[in-house]
Coordinates of C-alpha atoms in Angstrom, one line a residue:
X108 CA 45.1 -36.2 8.8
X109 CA 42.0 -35.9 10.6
X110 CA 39.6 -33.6 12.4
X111 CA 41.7 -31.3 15.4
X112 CA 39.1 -31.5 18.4
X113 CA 39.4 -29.4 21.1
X114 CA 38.2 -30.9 24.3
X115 CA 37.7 -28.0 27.5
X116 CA 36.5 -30.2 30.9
X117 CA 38.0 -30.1 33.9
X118 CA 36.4 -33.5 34.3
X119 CA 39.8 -35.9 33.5
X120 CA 38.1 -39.0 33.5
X121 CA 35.6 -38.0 30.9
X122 CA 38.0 -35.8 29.2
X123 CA 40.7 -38.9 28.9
X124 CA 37.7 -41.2 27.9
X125 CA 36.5 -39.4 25.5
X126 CA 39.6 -38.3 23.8
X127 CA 40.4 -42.4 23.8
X128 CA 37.0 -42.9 21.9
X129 CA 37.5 -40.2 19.5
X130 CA 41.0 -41.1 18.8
X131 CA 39.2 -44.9 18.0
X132 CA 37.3 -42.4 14.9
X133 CA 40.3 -42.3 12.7
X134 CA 38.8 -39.4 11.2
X135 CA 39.5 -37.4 14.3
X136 CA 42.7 -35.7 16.5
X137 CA 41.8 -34.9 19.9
X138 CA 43.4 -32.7 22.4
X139 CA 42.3 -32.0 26.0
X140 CA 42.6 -29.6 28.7
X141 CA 41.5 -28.8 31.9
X142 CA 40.9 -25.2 32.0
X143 CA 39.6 -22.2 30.5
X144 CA 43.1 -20.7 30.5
X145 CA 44.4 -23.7 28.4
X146 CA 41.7 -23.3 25.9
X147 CA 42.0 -20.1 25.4
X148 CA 45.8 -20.1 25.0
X149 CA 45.5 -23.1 22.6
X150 CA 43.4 -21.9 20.5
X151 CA 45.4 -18.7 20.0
X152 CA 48.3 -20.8 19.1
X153 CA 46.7 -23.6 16.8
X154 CA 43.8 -24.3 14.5
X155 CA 40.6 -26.6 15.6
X156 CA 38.0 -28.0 13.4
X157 CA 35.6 -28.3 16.4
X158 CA 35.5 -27.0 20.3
X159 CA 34.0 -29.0 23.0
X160 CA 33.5 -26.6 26.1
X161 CA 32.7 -27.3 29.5
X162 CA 30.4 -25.1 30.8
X163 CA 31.6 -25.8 34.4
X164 CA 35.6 -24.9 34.3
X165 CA 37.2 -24.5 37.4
X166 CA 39.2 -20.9 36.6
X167 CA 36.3 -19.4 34.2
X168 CA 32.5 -19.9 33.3
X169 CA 32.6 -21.9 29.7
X170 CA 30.2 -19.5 28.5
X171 CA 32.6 -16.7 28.8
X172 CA 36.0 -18.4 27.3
X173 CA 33.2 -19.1 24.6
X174 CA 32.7 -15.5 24.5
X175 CA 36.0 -14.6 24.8
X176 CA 37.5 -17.2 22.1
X177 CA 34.9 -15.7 19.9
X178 CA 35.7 -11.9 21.0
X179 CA 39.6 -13.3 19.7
X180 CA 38.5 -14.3 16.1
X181 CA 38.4 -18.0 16.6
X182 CA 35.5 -19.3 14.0
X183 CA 35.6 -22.9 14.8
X184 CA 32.4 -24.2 15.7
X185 CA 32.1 -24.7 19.7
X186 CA 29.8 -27.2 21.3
X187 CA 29.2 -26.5 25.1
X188 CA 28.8 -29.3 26.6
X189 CA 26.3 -28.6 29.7
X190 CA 23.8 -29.6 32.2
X191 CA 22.5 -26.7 32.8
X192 CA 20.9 -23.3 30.4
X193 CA 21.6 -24.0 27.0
X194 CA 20.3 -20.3 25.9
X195 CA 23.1 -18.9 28.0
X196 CA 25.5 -20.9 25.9
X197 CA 24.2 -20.5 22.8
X198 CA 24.0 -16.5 23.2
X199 CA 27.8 -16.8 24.5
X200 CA 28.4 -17.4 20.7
X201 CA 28.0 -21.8 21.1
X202 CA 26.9 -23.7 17.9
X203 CA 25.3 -26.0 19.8
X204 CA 25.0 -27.4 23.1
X205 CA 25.0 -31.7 24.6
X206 CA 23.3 -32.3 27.8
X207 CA 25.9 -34.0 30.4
X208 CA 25.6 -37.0 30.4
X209 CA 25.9 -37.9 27.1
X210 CA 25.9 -40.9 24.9
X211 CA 29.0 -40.8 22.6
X212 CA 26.6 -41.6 19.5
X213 CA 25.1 -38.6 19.7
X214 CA 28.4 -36.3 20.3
X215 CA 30.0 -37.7 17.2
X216 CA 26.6 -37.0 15.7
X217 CA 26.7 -33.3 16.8
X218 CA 30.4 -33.0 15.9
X219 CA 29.9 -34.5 12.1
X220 CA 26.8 -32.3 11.7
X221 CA 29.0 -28.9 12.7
X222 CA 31.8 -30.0 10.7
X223 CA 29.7 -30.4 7.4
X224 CA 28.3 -26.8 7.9

């Protein structure tokens, strides 16, 4: 069974894409959304090894459904994923933070490197 990945972008081309290369990693399971709300309301409701946030969501800032999923108890780590003020994420209770756009290397890099801590 792998790694449950939470994937939070409104964006569904990069959202579909990047679940499809993930789900190539047998080693992860991912599962996207499109909005804050969705998040949130997931992660209530299920366990995730690892949270990929958009920091641009259509219904709520990413920072605060950070904030709020950490205000909720959830200890997963999150990586906003951004092109914009990292501190801002990082201070909204992010582990870490990937500049849009991204090379895929490097997310799985990111994700691995949170998942061993």
């Amino acid at each position: 069974m792998g790694k449950k990945i939470l994937l939070v972008d409104d964006d569904d081309v990069l959202r579909e894409s990047l679940a499809e290369q993930l789900e190539l990693h047998e080693e992860f399971e991912p599962k996207g959304v499109g909005t804050a709300k969705e998040g949130l309301d997931l992660v209530k409701a299920q366990y995730f090894d690892v949270i990929l946030l958009d920091v641009g969501l259509p219904d709520m800032d990413g920072r605060e459904a950070c904030r709020l999923m950490r205000r909720g108890g959830v200890k997963s780590p999150i990586i906003m994923l951004t092109g914009s003020d990292k501190i801002l994420g990082l201070d909204a209770g992010a582990n870490d933070y990937i500049n849009k756009p991204f090379r895929l290397g490097v997310l799985l890099a990111r994700i691995r490197g949170q998942l061993r801590q």
